[in-house]
mmCIF file of C-alpha atoms in Angstrom:
data_model
loop_
_atom_site.group_PDB
_atom_site.id
_atom_site.type_symbol
_atom_site.label_atom_id
_atom_site.label_comp_id
_atom_site.label_asym_id
_atom_site.label_seq_id
_atom_site.Cartn_x
_atom_site.Cartn_y
_atom_site.Cartn_z
ATOM 1 C CA MET A 1 17.138 43.692 18.762
ATOM 2 C CA THR A 2 19.369 44.094 21.865
ATOM 3 C CA ARG A 3 18.373 47.023 23.995
ATOM 4 C CA LYS A 4 21.308 49.396 24.746
ATOM 5 C CA LYS A 5 21.680 50.145 28.531
ATOM 6 C CA PHE A 6 21.162 53.662 29.588
ATOM 7 C CA GLU A 7 24.669 53.859 31.061
ATOM 8 C CA ASP A 8 26.047 52.878 27.752
ATOM 9 C CA LEU A 9 24.469 55.716 25.839
ATOM 10 C CA THR A 10 26.734 58.210 23.883
ATOM 11 C CA ILE A 11 26.076 61.570 22.277
ATOM 12 C CA VAL A 12 25.176 59.816 18.954
ATOM 13 C CA ASP A 13 22.280 57.944 20.507
ATOM 14 C CA ASN A 14 18.964 59.784 19.785
ATOM 15 C CA PHE A 15 17.808 59.693 23.339
ATOM 16 C CA MET A 16 21.075 61.072 24.678
ATOM 17 C CA PHE A 17 21.472 63.672 21.874
ATOM 18 C CA SER A 18 18.019 65.097 22.496
ATOM 19 C CA LYS A 19 18.617 65.391 26.211
ATOM 20 C CA VAL A 20 21.943 67.029 25.875
ATOM 21 C CA MET A 21 20.488 69.475 23.405
ATOM 22 C CA GLN A 22 17.847 70.550 25.941
ATOM 23 C CA ASN A 23 20.697 72.446 27.505
ATOM 24 C CA LYS A 24 19.964 75.835 26.007
ATOM 25 C CA GLU A 25 23.615 77.176 25.939
ATOM 26 C CA LEU A 26 25.020 74.030 24.431
ATOM 27 C CA CYS A 27 22.206 73.859 21.888
ATOM 28 C CA LYS A 28 22.618 77.447 20.966
ATOM 29 C CA GLN A 29 26.374 76.928 20.516
ATOM 30 C CA PHE A 30 25.843 74.005 18.292
ATOM 31 C CA ILE A 31 23.460 75.819 16.069
ATOM 32 C CA GLU A 32 25.926 78.693 15.888
ATOM 33 C CA MET A 33 28.760 76.426 14.772
ATOM 34 C CA VAL A 34 26.606 74.831 12.095
ATOM 35 C CA MET A 35 24.988 77.998 10.814
ATOM 36 C CA GLY A 36 27.962 80.229 11.190
ATOM 37 C CA VAL A 37 25.902 82.984 12.802
ATOM 38 C CA LYS A 38 25.395 84.432 16.330
ATOM 39 C CA ILE A 39 22.136 83.745 18.086
ATOM 40 C CA LYS A 40 20.897 85.914 20.950
ATOM 41 C CA GLU A 41 18.489 83.377 22.465
ATOM 42 C CA ILE A 42 16.694 80.169 21.788
ATOM 43 C CA THR A 43 13.279 78.673 23.118
ATOM 44 C CA PHE A 44 11.860 75.233 23.116
ATOM 45 C CA PRO A 45 8.251 75.550 21.819
ATOM 46 C CA GLU A 46 5.382 73.649 23.500
ATOM 47 C CA TYR A 47 5.048 71.476 20.327
ATOM 48 C CA GLU A 48 8.536 70.363 20.775
ATOM 49 C CA ARG A 49 8.103 66.582 21.011
ATOM 50 C CA ALA A 50 5.575 65.411 18.495
ATOM 51 C CA ILE A 51 3.419 66.563 15.640
ATOM 52 C CA ASP A 52 0.174 65.045 14.550
ATOM 53 C CA ILE A 53 -1.560 66.886 11.704
ATOM 54 C CA ARG A 54 -4.287 64.329 10.629
ATOM 55 C CA TYR A 55 -5.629 61.146 12.035
ATOM 56 C CA ASP A 56 -4.682 59.373 8.715
ATOM 57 C CA ALA A 57 -1.285 61.079 8.398
ATOM 58 C CA LYS A 58 2.107 59.676 9.680
ATOM 59 C CA SER A 59 3.039 61.574 12.918
ATOM 60 C CA ILE A 60 6.621 62.441 13.698
ATOM 61 C CA ARG A 61 8.522 62.508 17.082
ATOM 62 C CA LEU A 62 11.177 65.154 16.808
ATOM 63 C CA ASP A 63 14.472 64.852 18.741
ATOM 64 C CA VAL A 64 14.905 68.500 19.220
ATOM 65 C CA LEU A 65 12.716 71.464 17.970
ATOM 66 C CA LEU A 66 13.437 75.089 19.009
ATOM 67 C CA GLU A 67 13.258 78.655 17.805
ATOM 68 C CA ASP A 68 15.862 81.395 17.871
ATOM 69 C CA ASP A 69 15.288 85.124 18.571
ATOM 70 C CA GLU A 70 14.527 85.743 14.831
ATOM 71 C CA HIS A 71 11.762 82.894 15.108
ATOM 72 C CA THR A 72 13.594 80.581 12.834
ATOM 73 C CA VAL A 73 12.518 77.045 13.737
ATOM 74 C CA TYR A 74 15.215 74.325 13.955
ATOM 75 C CA ASN A 75 14.845 70.699 14.043
ATOM 76 C CA LEU A 76 17.898 68.736 15.040
ATOM 77 C CA GLU A 77 18.102 65.024 14.493
ATOM 78 C CA MET A 78 20.863 62.416 15.156
ATOM 79 C CA GLN A 79 21.295 59.756 12.449
ATOM 80 C CA ALA A 80 23.568 57.150 13.753
ATOM 81 C CA THR A 81 22.628 54.583 11.022
ATOM 82 C CA SER A 82 22.127 54.971 7.309
ATOM 83 C CA ARG A 83 18.389 54.725 6.432
ATOM 84 C CA ASP A 84 16.437 54.599 3.280
ATOM 85 C CA TYR A 85 14.750 57.699 2.223
ATOM 86 C CA LEU A 86 16.819 59.923 4.587
ATOM 87 C CA VAL A 87 16.400 62.975 2.248
ATOM 88 C CA LYS A 88 12.641 62.386 1.755
ATOM 89 C CA ARG A 89 12.347 62.340 5.527
ATOM 90 C CA THR A 90 13.697 65.899 5.754
ATOM 91 C CA ARG A 91 11.022 67.006 3.289
ATOM 92 C CA TYR A 92 8.236 65.268 5.342
ATOM 93 C CA TYR A 93 9.533 66.921 8.592
ATOM 94 C CA GLN A 94 9.640 70.291 6.988
ATOM 95 C CA ASP A 95 6.155 69.990 5.550
ATOM 96 C CA LEU A 96 4.601 68.905 8.843
ATOM 97 C CA ILE A 97 6.392 71.660 10.753
ATOM 98 C CA ASP A 98 4.905 74.078 8.368
ATOM 99 C CA LEU A 99 1.337 72.544 8.618
ATOM 100 C CA ASP A 100 1.576 72.575 12.377
ATOM 101 C CA LEU A 101 2.445 76.379 12.217
ATOM 102 C CA LEU A 102 -0.517 76.978 9.943
ATOM 103 C CA GLU A 103 -2.785 74.977 12.311
ATOM 104 C CA LYS A 104 -1.704 77.411 15.013
ATOM 105 C CA GLY A 105 -3.156 80.263 13.071
ATOM 106 C CA GLN A 106 -0.296 81.555 10.849
ATOM 107 C CA VAL A 107 -0.966 82.409 7.130
ATOM 108 C CA TYR A 108 1.490 81.538 4.378
ATOM 109 C CA GLY A 109 3.245 84.953 4.482
ATOM 110 C CA GLU A 110 3.925 84.491 8.234
ATOM 111 C CA LEU A 111 5.386 81.047 8.127
ATOM 112 C CA ASN A 112 8.628 80.868 10.192
ATOM 113 C CA ARG A 113 11.870 80.143 8.464
ATOM 114 C CA SER A 114 12.680 76.598 9.097
ATOM 115 C CA VAL A 115 15.912 74.600 9.184
ATOM 116 C CA ILE A 116 16.181 70.798 9.314
ATOM 117 C CA ILE A 117 19.618 69.587 10.582
ATOM 118 C CA PHE A 118 20.565 65.924 10.405
ATOM 119 C CA VAL A 119 23.759 64.933 12.117
ATOM 120 C CA CYS A 120 24.984 61.793 10.361
ATOM 121 C CA THR A 121 27.687 59.505 11.510
ATOM 122 C CA PHE A 122 28.083 58.374 7.799
ATOM 123 C CA ASP A 123 28.503 60.329 4.548
ATOM 124 C CA PRO A 124 24.968 60.573 3.179
ATOM 125 C CA PHE A 125 26.249 61.760 -0.231
ATOM 126 C CA GLY A 126 29.732 60.364 -0.475
ATOM 127 C CA LYS A 127 31.511 63.546 -1.463
ATOM 128 C CA GLY A 128 33.682 63.780 1.729
ATOM 129 C CA ARG A 129 32.116 67.218 2.920
ATOM 130 C CA HIS A 130 31.551 67.795 6.568
ATOM 131 C CA ILE A 131 28.506 70.069 5.946
ATOM 132 C CA TYR A 132 26.052 69.695 3.129
ATOM 133 C CA PRO A 133 23.582 72.675 3.201
ATOM 134 C CA PHE A 134 20.717 72.784 0.708
ATOM 135 C CA GLU A 135 18.222 75.354 -0.233
ATOM 136 C CA ASN A 136 15.842 75.811 -3.238
ATOM 137 C CA ILE A 137 17.504 77.717 -6.091
ATOM 138 C CA CYS A 138 16.880 78.253 -9.752
ATOM 139 C CA LYS A 139 18.273 75.454 -11.920
ATOM 140 C CA LYS A 140 19.069 78.063 -14.757
ATOM 141 C CA ASP A 141 20.655 80.622 -12.381
ATOM 142 C CA PHE A 142 22.254 79.296 -9.234
ATOM 143 C CA SER A 143 22.554 82.784 -7.812
ATOM 144 C CA LEU A 144 18.795 83.100 -7.688
ATOM 145 C CA ALA A 145 17.348 81.515 -4.576
ATOM 146 C CA LEU A 146 13.715 80.724 -4.282
ATOM 147 C CA GLY A 147 13.505 82.376 -0.799
ATOM 148 C CA ASP A 148 10.728 80.235 0.559
ATOM 149 C CA GLY A 149 12.419 80.156 4.024
ATOM 150 C CA THR A 150 13.391 76.517 4.084
ATOM 151 C CA GLU A 151 16.898 74.880 4.431
ATOM 152 C CA LYS A 152 18.077 71.384 4.973
ATOM 153 C CA ILE A 153 21.581 70.703 6.407
ATOM 154 C CA PHE A 154 23.359 67.326 6.642
ATOM 155 C CA ILE A 155 26.271 67.156 9.053
ATOM 156 C CA ASN A 156 28.789 64.224 8.132
ATOM 157 C CA THR A 157 30.899 63.486 11.078
ATOM 158 C CA VAL A 158 33.279 61.284 8.834
ATOM 159 C CA GLY A 159 33.948 63.904 6.341
ATOM 160 C CA THR A 160 37.374 63.980 4.734
ATOM 161 C CA MET A 161 37.513 67.473 3.164
ATOM 162 C CA ASP A 162 39.441 70.292 4.946
ATOM 163 C CA ASP A 163 36.269 72.482 5.213
ATOM 164 C CA ILE A 164 35.860 73.009 8.865
ATOM 165 C CA ASP A 165 37.849 74.766 11.570
ATOM 166 C CA VAL A 166 39.655 72.979 14.529
ATOM 167 C CA GLU A 167 36.803 73.325 17.053
ATOM 168 C CA PHE A 168 34.327 71.879 14.580
ATOM 169 C CA GLN A 169 36.699 69.035 13.777
ATOM 170 C CA ALA A 170 37.048 68.263 17.526
ATOM 171 C CA LEU A 171 33.311 68.106 17.652
ATOM 172 C CA MET A 172 33.181 65.621 14.741
ATOM 173 C CA ASP A 173 35.840 63.499 16.363
ATOM 174 C CA PHE A 174 33.814 63.526 19.517
ATOM 175 C CA PHE A 175 30.655 62.351 17.668
ATOM 176 C CA ASN A 176 32.839 59.629 16.109
ATOM 177 C CA GLY A 177 33.605 58.227 19.628
ATOM 178 C CA MET A 178 37.051 59.880 20.236
ATOM 179 C CA ALA A 179 37.931 61.448 23.647
ATOM 180 C CA PRO A 180 36.562 65.051 23.856
ATOM 181 C CA LYS A 181 39.088 67.776 22.949
ATOM 182 C CA GLY A 182 38.369 71.558 23.183
ATOM 183 C CA ASP A 183 35.877 73.406 25.276
ATOM 184 C CA PHE A 184 32.710 72.578 23.469
ATOM 185 C CA ALA A 185 33.301 68.897 23.149
ATOM 186 C CA ASN A 186 34.312 68.617 26.868
ATOM 187 C CA ALA A 187 31.158 70.536 27.702
ATOM 188 C CA LEU A 188 29.027 68.079 25.769
ATOM 189 C CA GLN A 189 30.756 65.070 27.512
ATOM 190 C CA ALA A 190 30.076 66.762 30.870
ATOM 191 C CA GLU A 191 26.396 67.120 29.876
ATOM 192 C CA VAL A 192 26.246 63.399 28.896
ATOM 193 C CA SER A 193 27.511 62.488 32.204
ATOM 194 C CA ARG A 194 24.934 64.759 34.002
ATOM 195 C CA VAL A 195 22.170 63.120 31.859
ATOM 196 C CA LYS A 196 23.286 59.747 32.992
ATOM 197 C CA GLU A 197 22.868 60.670 36.726
ATOM 198 C CA SER A 198 19.196 61.636 36.185
ATOM 199 C CA GLN A 199 16.871 58.840 37.503
ATOM 200 C CA GLU A 200 13.863 60.632 35.779
ATOM 201 C CA TRP A 201 15.631 60.396 32.377
ATOM 202 C CA ARG A 202 16.645 56.838 32.943
ATOM 203 C CA ARG A 203 13.057 55.855 33.704
ATOM 204 C CA GLU A 204 11.990 57.804 30.549
ATOM 205 C CA TYR A 205 14.461 55.952 28.487
ATOM 206 C CA MET A 206 13.492 52.557 29.813
ATOM 207 C CA THR A 207 9.714 53.441 29.350
ATOM 208 C CA LEU A 208 10.501 54.369 25.686
ATOM 209 C CA GLN A 209 12.371 51.157 25.082
ATOM 210 C CA VAL A 210 9.409 49.177 26.295
ATOM 211 C CA PHE A 211 7.162 51.150 23.975
ATOM 212 C CA MET A 212 9.509 50.574 21.100
ATOM 213 C CA ASP A 213 9.934 46.799 21.897
ATOM 214 C CA ASP A 214 6.021 46.471 21.895
ATOM 215 C CA ALA A 215 5.913 48.314 18.633
ATOM 216 C CA ARG A 216 8.401 45.981 17.083
ATOM 217 C CA ARG A 217 6.557 42.890 18.392
ATOM 218 C CA GLU A 218 3.365 44.223 16.924
ATOM 219 C CA GLU A 219 4.893 44.769 13.551
ATOM 220 C CA ARG A 220 6.435 41.371 13.632
ATOM 221 C CA LYS A 221 3.046 39.985 14.535
ATOM 222 C CA ILE A 222 1.312 41.894 11.719
ATOM 223 C CA GLY A 223 4.148 40.714 9.201
ATOM 224 C CA ARG A 224 3.568 37.017 10.183
ATOM 225 C CA GLU A 225 -0.223 37.321 9.825
ATOM 226 C CA GLU A 226 0.230 39.087 6.365
ATOM 227 C CA GLY A 227 2.614 36.267 5.417
ATOM 228 C CA ARG A 228 0.231 33.565 6.452
ATOM 229 C CA ALA A 229 -2.557 35.305 4.550
ATOM 230 C CA GLU A 230 -0.383 35.632 1.568
ATOM 231 C CA GLY A 231 0.552 32.117 1.773
ATOM 232 C CA ARG A 232 -2.963 31.065 1.915
ATOM 233 C CA ALA A 233 -3.811 33.216 -1.122
ATOM 234 C CA GLU A 234 -0.999 31.694 -2.987
ATOM 235 C CA GLY A 235 -2.060 28.197 -2.023
ATOM 236 C CA ARG A 236 -5.537 28.862 -3.375
ATOM 237 C CA ALA A 237 -4.254 30.295 -6.529
ATOM 238 C CA GLU A 238 -1.834 27.362 -7.053
ATOM 239 C CA GLY A 239 -4.771 24.939 -6.380
ATOM 240 C CA ALA A 240 -6.885 26.579 -8.947
ATOM 241 C CA ASN A 241 -4.222 26.775 -11.487
ATOM 242 C CA ARG A 242 -3.418 23.093 -11.108
ATOM 243 C CA HIS A 243 -7.066 22.216 -11.167
ATOM 244 C CA LEU A 244 -7.418 24.148 -14.565
ATOM 245 C CA ILE A 245 -4.381 22.410 -16.141
ATOM 246 C CA GLU A 246 -5.782 19.058 -15.030
ATOM 247 C CA GLN A 247 -9.145 19.794 -16.657
ATOM 248 C CA ILE A 248 -7.397 21.002 -19.854
ATOM 249 C CA CYS A 249 -5.173 17.852 -20.008
ATOM 250 C CA LYS A 250 -8.162 15.517 -19.641
ATOM 251 C CA LYS A 251 -9.772 17.227 -22.600
ATOM 252 C CA LEU A 252 -6.579 17.048 -24.712
ATOM 253 C CA ILE A 253 -6.672 13.328 -24.160
ATOM 254 C CA ARG A 254 -10.161 13.353 -25.738
ATOM 255 C CA LYS A 255 -8.705 15.205 -28.679
ATOM 256 C CA GLN A 256 -10.689 18.391 -28.010
ATOM 257 C CA SER A 257 -9.541 21.565 -29.607
ATOM 258 C CA ALA A 258 -8.558 24.729 -27.805
ATOM 259 C CA GLU A 259 -11.848 26.480 -28.856
ATOM 260 C CA GLN A 260 -13.833 23.568 -27.528
ATOM 261 C CA ILE A 261 -11.934 23.480 -24.223
ATOM 262 C CA ALA A 262 -12.363 27.216 -23.828
ATOM 263 C CA ASP A 263 -16.059 26.979 -24.477
ATOM 264 C CA SER A 264 -16.739 24.056 -22.164
ATOM 265 C CA LEU A 265 -14.604 25.550 -19.284
ATOM 266 C CA GLU A 266 -15.723 29.122 -19.924
ATOM 267 C CA GLU A 267 -12.137 30.401 -19.861
ATOM 268 C CA ASP A 268 -10.325 32.883 -22.219
ATOM 269 C CA ILE A 269 -9.115 31.210 -25.352
ATOM 270 C CA GLU A 270 -5.770 32.747 -24.970
ATOM 271 C CA VAL A 271 -5.244 31.295 -21.443
ATOM 272 C CA ILE A 272 -6.202 27.841 -22.863
ATOM 273 C CA LYS A 273 -3.755 28.205 -25.643
ATOM 274 C CA ARG A 274 -0.887 29.038 -23.409
ATOM 275 C CA ILE A 275 -1.542 26.112 -21.218
ATOM 276 C CA ILE A 276 -1.923 23.701 -24.230
ATOM 277 C CA GLU A 277 1.353 25.053 -25.763
ATOM 278 C CA VAL A 278 3.265 23.906 -22.511
ATOM 279 C CA ALA A 279 1.166 20.763 -21.975
ATOM 280 C CA GLU A 280 1.951 19.417 -25.394
ATOM 281 C CA ASN A 281 5.558 19.107 -24.509
ATOM 282 C CA PHE A 282 4.581 16.444 -21.832
ATOM 283 C CA ALA A 283 2.096 14.545 -24.027
ATOM 284 C CA PRO A 284 0.729 11.853 -23.910
ATOM 285 C CA GLU A 285 1.275 11.417 -20.224
ATOM 286 C CA TYR A 286 0.558 15.079 -19.339
ATOM 287 C CA ASP A 287 2.303 15.404 -16.057
ATOM 288 C CA ILE A 288 0.379 17.993 -14.121
ATOM 289 C CA ASP A 289 3.385 18.902 -11.780
ATOM 290 C CA GLN A 290 5.805 19.459 -14.751
ATOM 291 C CA ILE A 291 3.265 21.473 -16.693
ATOM 292 C CA TYR A 292 2.632 23.680 -13.636
ATOM 293 C CA GLU A 293 6.270 24.259 -12.893
ATOM 294 C CA ASN A 294 6.839 25.337 -16.566
ATOM 295 C CA MET A 295 3.835 27.536 -16.579
ATOM 296 C CA TYR A 296 4.573 29.316 -13.262
#
């Protein structure tokens, strides 16, 4: 995979999005636009970057994690490519955030309200909406919400419905690679430029890319080793199956019955009968290769 240069990053690249959203004012304004509410203040908790619950559980690296003045926890993620299990990932993220809060001493009744926001440069549900908000509700009475304090929101930058205002549409256009229009989109572009001037963040990006390259190489190495192991196992299985077919054919030439063959080879009678049924189609030569191909 070709590594993207730091100077070529845009707002829809995960690294750039996370750095831009570290600007409190811009992040607050973005949350307000998405949620349709006013927020007094936001803070970035100490557990902002990564959450590890158990040694045997999959850890997560969060793009942006913050709290507002009402102690609602928000996780912002940029999704520039369609991925499998996108919805299930939001469930996993929310569960781990809750577990992390409980680890810090909260009880169930004190769990913060949490909102997962995925900004997608594709339509994850194919309905044309720009905003897909989800919360748990009663299937028999849609007016009855569960009230568990969780919400998942998918932003679709390529939506086609007339369901957002002019400023939000300008933001969507900016995410889609168009020139910024409006105060907020221009402020985001200015922050992108400021991030690119930071040598510290350039080094961080390059270091992260090295780690990711190493991880990919390790995954490919493991995949090759697993493939070789699987190949060896398949080879051993093929050899054993061919050997069994050969033994059965030799006994068929001697006019032995299926019961006699199963008894002498100590094999299941049904296995012997299946092989004999195929082998008889190639009598009297009993071509082992053809019998094996027709069996497997």
